[in-house]
Amino acid sequence: PGDMFLDLNFNIGALLYKNFRAENINGILSYKPRIMNFKALNLNSMNGAISGDGFFMQNVNKAYFGRGSFNFEEININRVFSVFRNFGQDFLKAENLAGTVSGSLSVLIPMDSLLHPIIKNITAEGKYLIKDGALIDFEPVRALSRFIEITELENISFEELENDFFIRNNFLYLPQMDVRSSA
């Protein structure tokens, strides 16, 4: 609306949207024509905690974009893949993953006038730390069985895995890293 201005402090006990569930949601929301801003957003979801701030804006050409910066602590990786339906892919699935992830994420999401994200133009960057992680019964790893015993590849676990990541031009970039695992 072109004539509405709003400042709102909110506290929501629980929110359920499709597979996504969040609890103890609180923050500050402000609105002025074509710009919605959220600050000090905090919520519990996917067995962990998420906090952040950002905005949602409509351009003069009626397209939208959203930008946010978030911190997350002890989020269950299996639950993330389940909630987001394996991110639309079937290579690495929720049932293949275990552990918790903590870190930070900054994301910019352009959308068309119907609020459909323009996937190829999404940009993001962040840092993550995975604790007590596991790659469980992941079929592509079985191809390594000529180099290592197959039982060692059925459930690959690691204590910690830490790195940065970048999403640009429809690609996920991970800098080179060492992985110390049970395999």
PDB file of C-alpha atoms in Angstrom:
ATOM      1  CA  PRO A   1       0.000   0.000   0.000  1.00  0.00           C
ATOM      2  CA  GLY A   2       1.180   3.490  -0.889  1.00  0.00           C
ATOM      3  CA  ASP A   3      -0.256   5.262   2.146  1.00  0.00           C
ATOM      4  CA  MET A   4       0.598   2.927   5.021  1.00  0.00           C
ATOM      5  CA  PHE A   5       3.421   3.321   7.525  1.00  0.00           C
ATOM      6  CA  LEU A   6       3.957   0.725  10.223  1.00  0.00           C
ATOM      7  CA  ASP A   7       6.303   0.022  13.129  1.00  0.00           C
ATOM      8  CA  LEU A   8       5.618  -3.246  14.875  1.00  0.00           C
ATOM      9  CA  ASN A   9       7.284  -5.246  17.637  1.00  0.00           C
ATOM     10  CA  PHE A  10       6.121  -8.837  17.418  1.00  0.00           C
ATOM     11  CA  ASN A  11       6.305 -12.014  19.450  1.00  0.00           C
ATOM     12  CA  ILE A  12       4.819 -15.167  17.909  1.00  0.00           C
ATOM     13  CA  GLY A  13       4.653 -18.409  19.891  1.00  0.00           C
ATOM     14  CA  ALA A  14       4.655 -20.797  16.918  1.00  0.00           C
ATOM     15  CA  LEU A  15       4.421 -20.649  13.126  1.00  0.00           C
ATOM     16  CA  LEU A  16       3.777 -23.555  10.783  1.00  0.00           C
ATOM     17  CA  TYR A  17       4.060 -23.138   6.997  1.00  0.00           C
ATOM     18  CA  LYS A  18       4.064 -26.338   4.922  1.00  0.00           C
ATOM     19  CA  ASN A  19       7.039 -28.326   6.323  1.00  0.00           C
ATOM     20  CA  PHE A  20       8.586 -25.337   8.116  1.00  0.00           C
ATOM     21  CA  ARG A  21       7.959 -24.896  11.825  1.00  0.00           C
ATOM     22  CA  ALA A  22       9.362 -22.100  14.009  1.00  0.00           C
ATOM     23  CA  GLU A  23       8.815 -21.156  17.642  1.00  0.00           C
ATOM     24  CA  ASN A  24       9.575 -18.203  19.924  1.00  0.00           C
ATOM     25  CA  ILE A  25       9.652 -15.781  16.995  1.00  0.00           C
ATOM     26  CA  ASN A  26      10.266 -12.141  17.882  1.00  0.00           C
ATOM     27  CA  GLY A  27      11.603  -9.021  16.253  1.00  0.00           C
ATOM     28  CA  ILE A  28      10.852  -5.567  14.931  1.00  0.00           C
ATOM     29  CA  LEU A  29       9.084  -4.980  11.624  1.00  0.00           C
ATOM     30  CA  SER A  30       8.725  -1.613   9.884  1.00  0.00           C
ATOM     31  CA  TYR A  31       6.899  -0.824   6.668  1.00  0.00           C
ATOM     32  CA  LYS A  32       6.767   2.214   4.446  1.00  0.00           C
ATOM     33  CA  PRO A  33       5.608   2.224   0.839  1.00  0.00           C
ATOM     34  CA  ARG A  34       7.432  -0.508  -1.123  1.00  0.00           C
ATOM     35  CA  ILE A  35       9.893  -1.325   1.701  1.00  0.00           C
ATOM     36  CA  MET A  36       9.447  -3.824   4.529  1.00  0.00           C
ATOM     37  CA  ASN A  37      12.327  -3.959   6.983  1.00  0.00           C
ATOM     38  CA  PHE A  38      12.870  -6.483   9.782  1.00  0.00           C
ATOM     39  CA  LYS A  39      15.370  -6.055  12.601  1.00  0.00           C
ATOM     40  CA  ALA A  40      16.427  -8.178  15.525  1.00  0.00           C
ATOM     41  CA  LEU A  41      14.586 -11.237  14.207  1.00  0.00           C
ATOM     42  CA  ASN A  42      15.033 -14.276  16.457  1.00  0.00           C
ATOM     43  CA  LEU A  43      13.451 -17.709  16.183  1.00  0.00           C
ATOM     44  CA  ASN A  44      13.946 -21.353  17.055  1.00  0.00           C
ATOM     45  CA  SER A  45      13.598 -23.845  14.227  1.00  0.00           C
ATOM     46  CA  MET A  46      15.011 -27.140  12.985  1.00  0.00           C
ATOM     47  CA  ASN A  47      16.299 -27.900  16.512  1.00  0.00           C
ATOM     48  CA  GLY A  48      18.438 -24.733  16.607  1.00  0.00           C
ATOM     49  CA  ALA A  49      18.330 -20.935  16.729  1.00  0.00           C
ATOM     50  CA  ILE A  50      18.322 -18.334  13.929  1.00  0.00           C
ATOM     51  CA  SER A  51      18.758 -14.559  14.217  1.00  0.00           C
ATOM     52  CA  GLY A  52      19.139 -11.782  11.707  1.00  0.00           C
ATOM     53  CA  ASP A  53      17.814  -8.750   9.914  1.00  0.00           C
ATOM     54  CA  GLY A  54      17.012  -7.670   6.384  1.00  0.00           C
ATOM     55  CA  PHE A  55      14.518  -6.062   4.064  1.00  0.00           C
ATOM     56  CA  PHE A  56      12.047  -6.802   1.301  1.00  0.00           C
ATOM     57  CA  MET A  57      11.560  -4.144  -1.380  1.00  0.00           C
ATOM     58  CA  GLN A  58       9.571  -3.493  -4.551  1.00  0.00           C
ATOM     59  CA  ASN A  59      11.390  -1.790  -7.442  1.00  0.00           C
ATOM     60  CA  VAL A  60       9.796   0.846  -9.660  1.00  0.00           C
ATOM     61  CA  ASN A  61       9.388  -1.847 -12.363  1.00  0.00           C
ATOM     62  CA  LYS A  62       7.170  -3.856  -9.907  1.00  0.00           C
ATOM     63  CA  ALA A  63       9.818  -6.558  -9.377  1.00  0.00           C
ATOM     64  CA  TYR A  64      10.948  -7.411  -5.836  1.00  0.00           C
ATOM     65  CA  PHE A  65      14.100  -8.330  -4.035  1.00  0.00           C
ATOM     66  CA  GLY A  66      14.955  -9.396  -0.540  1.00  0.00           C
ATOM     67  CA  ARG A  67      18.190  -9.134   1.345  1.00  0.00           C
ATOM     68  CA  GLY A  68      19.052 -10.657   4.698  1.00  0.00           C
ATOM     69  CA  SER A  69      21.936 -11.392   7.021  1.00  0.00           C
ATOM     70  CA  PHE A  70      21.485 -14.290   9.417  1.00  0.00           C
ATOM     71  CA  ASN A  71      23.335 -16.205  12.099  1.00  0.00           C
ATOM     72  CA  PHE A  72      22.352 -19.767  12.906  1.00  0.00           C
ATOM     73  CA  GLU A  73      23.342 -22.064  15.749  1.00  0.00           C
ATOM     74  CA  GLU A  74      23.123 -25.850  16.087  1.00  0.00           C
ATOM     75  CA  ILE A  75      20.648 -26.335  13.205  1.00  0.00           C
ATOM     76  CA  ASN A  76      19.910 -30.008  12.455  1.00  0.00           C
ATOM     77  CA  ILE A  77      21.197 -30.672   8.904  1.00  0.00           C
ATOM     78  CA  ASN A  78      18.862 -33.603   8.273  1.00  0.00           C
ATOM     79  CA  ARG A  79      15.899 -31.433   9.290  1.00  0.00           C
ATOM     80  CA  VAL A  80      17.015 -28.576   6.977  1.00  0.00           C
ATOM     81  CA  PHE A  81      17.101 -30.882   3.958  1.00  0.00           C
ATOM     82  CA  SER A  82      13.706 -32.347   4.932  1.00  0.00           C
ATOM     83  CA  VAL A  83      12.040 -28.951   5.466  1.00  0.00           C
ATOM     84  CA  PHE A  84      13.378 -27.555   2.184  1.00  0.00           C
ATOM     85  CA  ARG A  85      12.624 -30.761   0.254  1.00  0.00           C
ATOM     86  CA  ASN A  86      16.279 -31.475  -0.513  1.00  0.00           C
ATOM     87  CA  PHE A  87      16.544 -28.040  -2.163  1.00  0.00           C
ATOM     88  CA  GLY A  88      14.888 -29.335  -5.325  1.00  0.00           C
ATOM     89  CA  GLN A  89      17.603 -31.878  -6.108  1.00  0.00           C
ATOM     90  CA  ASP A  90      17.882 -35.639  -5.639  1.00  0.00           C
ATOM     91  CA  PHE A  91      21.650 -36.169  -5.518  1.00  0.00           C
ATOM     92  CA  LEU A  92      22.234 -35.602  -1.786  1.00  0.00           C
ATOM     93  CA  LYS A  93      19.123 -36.150   0.356  1.00  0.00           C
ATOM     94  CA  ALA A  94      18.120 -35.647   3.975  1.00  0.00           C
ATOM     95  CA  GLU A  95      18.387 -39.366   4.717  1.00  0.00           C
ATOM     96  CA  ASN A  96      22.093 -39.209   3.743  1.00  0.00           C
ATOM     97  CA  LEU A  97      22.991 -36.498   6.272  1.00  0.00           C
ATOM     98  CA  ALA A  98      23.434 -36.038  10.013  1.00  0.00           C
ATOM     99  CA  GLY A  99      24.971 -33.401  12.268  1.00  0.00           C
ATOM    100  CA  THR A 100      24.424 -29.793  13.255  1.00  0.00           C
ATOM    101  CA  VAL A 101      25.471 -26.630  11.453  1.00  0.00           C
ATOM    102  CA  SER A 102      26.263 -23.185  12.852  1.00  0.00           C
ATOM    103  CA  GLY A 103      27.424 -20.109  10.991  1.00  0.00           C
ATOM    104  CA  SER A 104      26.378 -17.027   9.098  1.00  0.00           C
ATOM    105  CA  LEU A 105      24.621 -16.284   5.819  1.00  0.00           C
ATOM    106  CA  SER A 106      24.107 -13.119   3.766  1.00  0.00           C
ATOM    107  CA  VAL A 107      21.711 -13.526   0.849  1.00  0.00           C
ATOM    108  CA  LEU A 108      20.216 -11.369  -1.922  1.00  0.00           C
ATOM    109  CA  ILE A 109      17.171 -12.807  -3.702  1.00  0.00           C
ATOM    110  CA  PRO A 110      15.723 -11.023  -6.757  1.00  0.00           C
ATOM    111  CA  MET A 111      12.093 -11.856  -7.624  1.00  0.00           C
ATOM    112  CA  ASP A 112       9.724 -11.133 -10.459  1.00  0.00           C
ATOM    113  CA  SER A 113       6.478  -9.196 -10.075  1.00  0.00           C
ATOM    114  CA  LEU A 114       4.687 -12.393  -8.937  1.00  0.00           C
ATOM    115  CA  LEU A 115       7.268 -12.984  -6.157  1.00  0.00           C
ATOM    116  CA  HIS A 116       8.887 -15.946  -7.927  1.00  0.00           C
ATOM    117  CA  PRO A 117      12.619 -16.017  -7.088  1.00  0.00           C
ATOM    118  CA  ILE A 118      14.978 -15.589 -10.032  1.00  0.00           C
ATOM    119  CA  ILE A 119      17.162 -18.545  -9.057  1.00  0.00           C
ATOM    120  CA  LYS A 120      20.072 -17.839 -11.423  1.00  0.00           C
ATOM    121  CA  ASN A 121      20.511 -14.349  -9.929  1.00  0.00           C
ATOM    122  CA  ILE A 122      20.526 -15.309  -6.247  1.00  0.00           C
ATOM    123  CA  THR A 123      23.775 -14.415  -4.520  1.00  0.00           C
ATOM    124  CA  ALA A 124      24.865 -15.558  -1.084  1.00  0.00           C
ATOM    125  CA  GLU A 125      27.929 -15.949   1.028  1.00  0.00           C
ATOM    126  CA  GLY A 126      28.632 -17.266   4.449  1.00  0.00           C
ATOM    127  CA  LYS A 127      30.610 -19.411   6.821  1.00  0.00           C
ATOM    128  CA  TYR A 128      29.615 -22.711   8.352  1.00  0.00           C
ATOM    129  CA  LEU A 129      30.794 -25.168  10.975  1.00  0.00           C
ATOM    130  CA  ILE A 130      29.317 -28.676  10.903  1.00  0.00           C
ATOM    131  CA  LYS A 131      29.689 -30.720  14.099  1.00  0.00           C
ATOM    132  CA  ASP A 132      29.224 -34.455  14.552  1.00  0.00           C
ATOM    133  CA  GLY A 133      28.443 -34.786  10.849  1.00  0.00           C
ATOM    134  CA  ALA A 134      27.843 -37.942   8.881  1.00  0.00           C
ATOM    135  CA  LEU A 135      27.367 -38.988   5.276  1.00  0.00           C
ATOM    136  CA  ILE A 136      25.103 -42.022   5.502  1.00  0.00           C
ATOM    137  CA  ASP A 137      24.654 -44.667   2.815  1.00  0.00           C
ATOM    138  CA  PHE A 138      25.518 -42.178   0.039  1.00  0.00           C
ATOM    139  CA  GLU A 139      25.623 -44.164  -3.201  1.00  0.00           C
ATOM    140  CA  PRO A 140      28.248 -42.056  -5.109  1.00  0.00           C
ATOM    141  CA  VAL A 141      30.779 -42.741  -2.348  1.00  0.00           C
ATOM    142  CA  ARG A 142      30.427 -46.480  -2.957  1.00  0.00           C
ATOM    143  CA  ALA A 143      32.288 -45.936  -6.242  1.00  0.00           C
ATOM    144  CA  LEU A 144      35.396 -45.514  -4.097  1.00  0.00           C
ATOM    145  CA  SER A 145      35.095 -49.120  -2.891  1.00  0.00           C
ATOM    146  CA  ARG A 146      37.948 -50.250  -5.119  1.00  0.00           C
ATOM    147  CA  PHE A 147      40.250 -48.058  -2.972  1.00  0.00           C
ATOM    148  CA  ILE A 148      38.786 -48.687   0.484  1.00  0.00           C
ATOM    149  CA  GLU A 149      36.638 -51.343   2.153  1.00  0.00           C
ATOM    150  CA  ILE A 150      32.915 -50.834   1.457  1.00  0.00           C
ATOM    151  CA  THR A 151      31.891 -51.040   5.153  1.00  0.00           C
ATOM    152  CA  GLU A 152      34.015 -47.946   5.861  1.00  0.00           C
ATOM    153  CA  LEU A 153      32.043 -46.028   3.231  1.00  0.00           C
ATOM    154  CA  GLU A 154      28.513 -46.839   4.419  1.00  0.00           C
ATOM    155  CA  ASN A 155      28.592 -44.294   7.239  1.00  0.00           C
ATOM    156  CA  ILE A 156      31.335 -41.675   7.009  1.00  0.00           C
ATOM    157  CA  SER A 157      31.478 -39.493  10.095  1.00  0.00           C
ATOM    158  CA  PHE A 158      33.529 -36.461  11.111  1.00  0.00           C
ATOM    159  CA  GLU A 159      33.776 -34.327  14.235  1.00  0.00           C
ATOM    160  CA  GLU A 160      34.034 -30.897  12.575  1.00  0.00           C
ATOM    161  CA  LEU A 161      33.966 -29.474   9.090  1.00  0.00           C
ATOM    162  CA  GLU A 162      34.443 -25.723   8.637  1.00  0.00           C
ATOM    163  CA  ASN A 163      34.553 -23.551   5.509  1.00  0.00           C
ATOM    164  CA  ASP A 164      33.167 -20.546   3.652  1.00  0.00           C
ATOM    165  CA  PHE A 165      30.727 -20.756   0.760  1.00  0.00           C
ATOM    166  CA  PHE A 166      29.563 -18.528  -2.071  1.00  0.00           C
ATOM    167  CA  ILE A 167      26.569 -18.749  -4.396  1.00  0.00           C
ATOM    168  CA  ARG A 168      26.858 -16.751  -7.615  1.00  0.00           C
ATOM    169  CA  ASN A 169      25.651 -17.228 -11.185  1.00  0.00           C
ATOM    170  CA  ASN A 170      23.698 -20.361 -10.212  1.00  0.00           C
ATOM    171  CA  PHE A 171      26.836 -22.090  -8.822  1.00  0.00           C
ATOM    172  CA  LEU A 172      27.859 -23.064  -5.296  1.00  0.00           C
ATOM    173  CA  TYR A 173      31.528 -22.394  -4.587  1.00  0.00           C
ATOM    174  CA  LEU A 174      33.398 -24.012  -1.693  1.00  0.00           C
ATOM    175  CA  PRO A 175      37.060 -23.139  -1.152  1.00  0.00           C
ATOM    176  CA  GLN A 176      39.456 -26.067  -0.910  1.00  0.00           C
ATOM    177  CA  MET A 177      39.489 -27.707   2.528  1.00  0.00           C
ATOM    178  CA  ASP A 178      40.750 -30.724   4.415  1.00  0.00           C
ATOM    179  CA  VAL A 179      38.208 -33.295   5.565  1.00  0.00           C
ATOM    180  CA  ARG A 180      39.175 -35.617   8.406  1.00  0.00           C
ATOM    181  CA  SER A 181      36.649 -38.412   8.566  1.00  0.00           C
ATOM    182  CA  SER A 182      36.177 -42.000   9.668  1.00  0.00           C
ATOM    183  CA  ALA A 183      36.887 -43.164   6.094  1.00  0.00           C
TER     184      ALA A 183
END
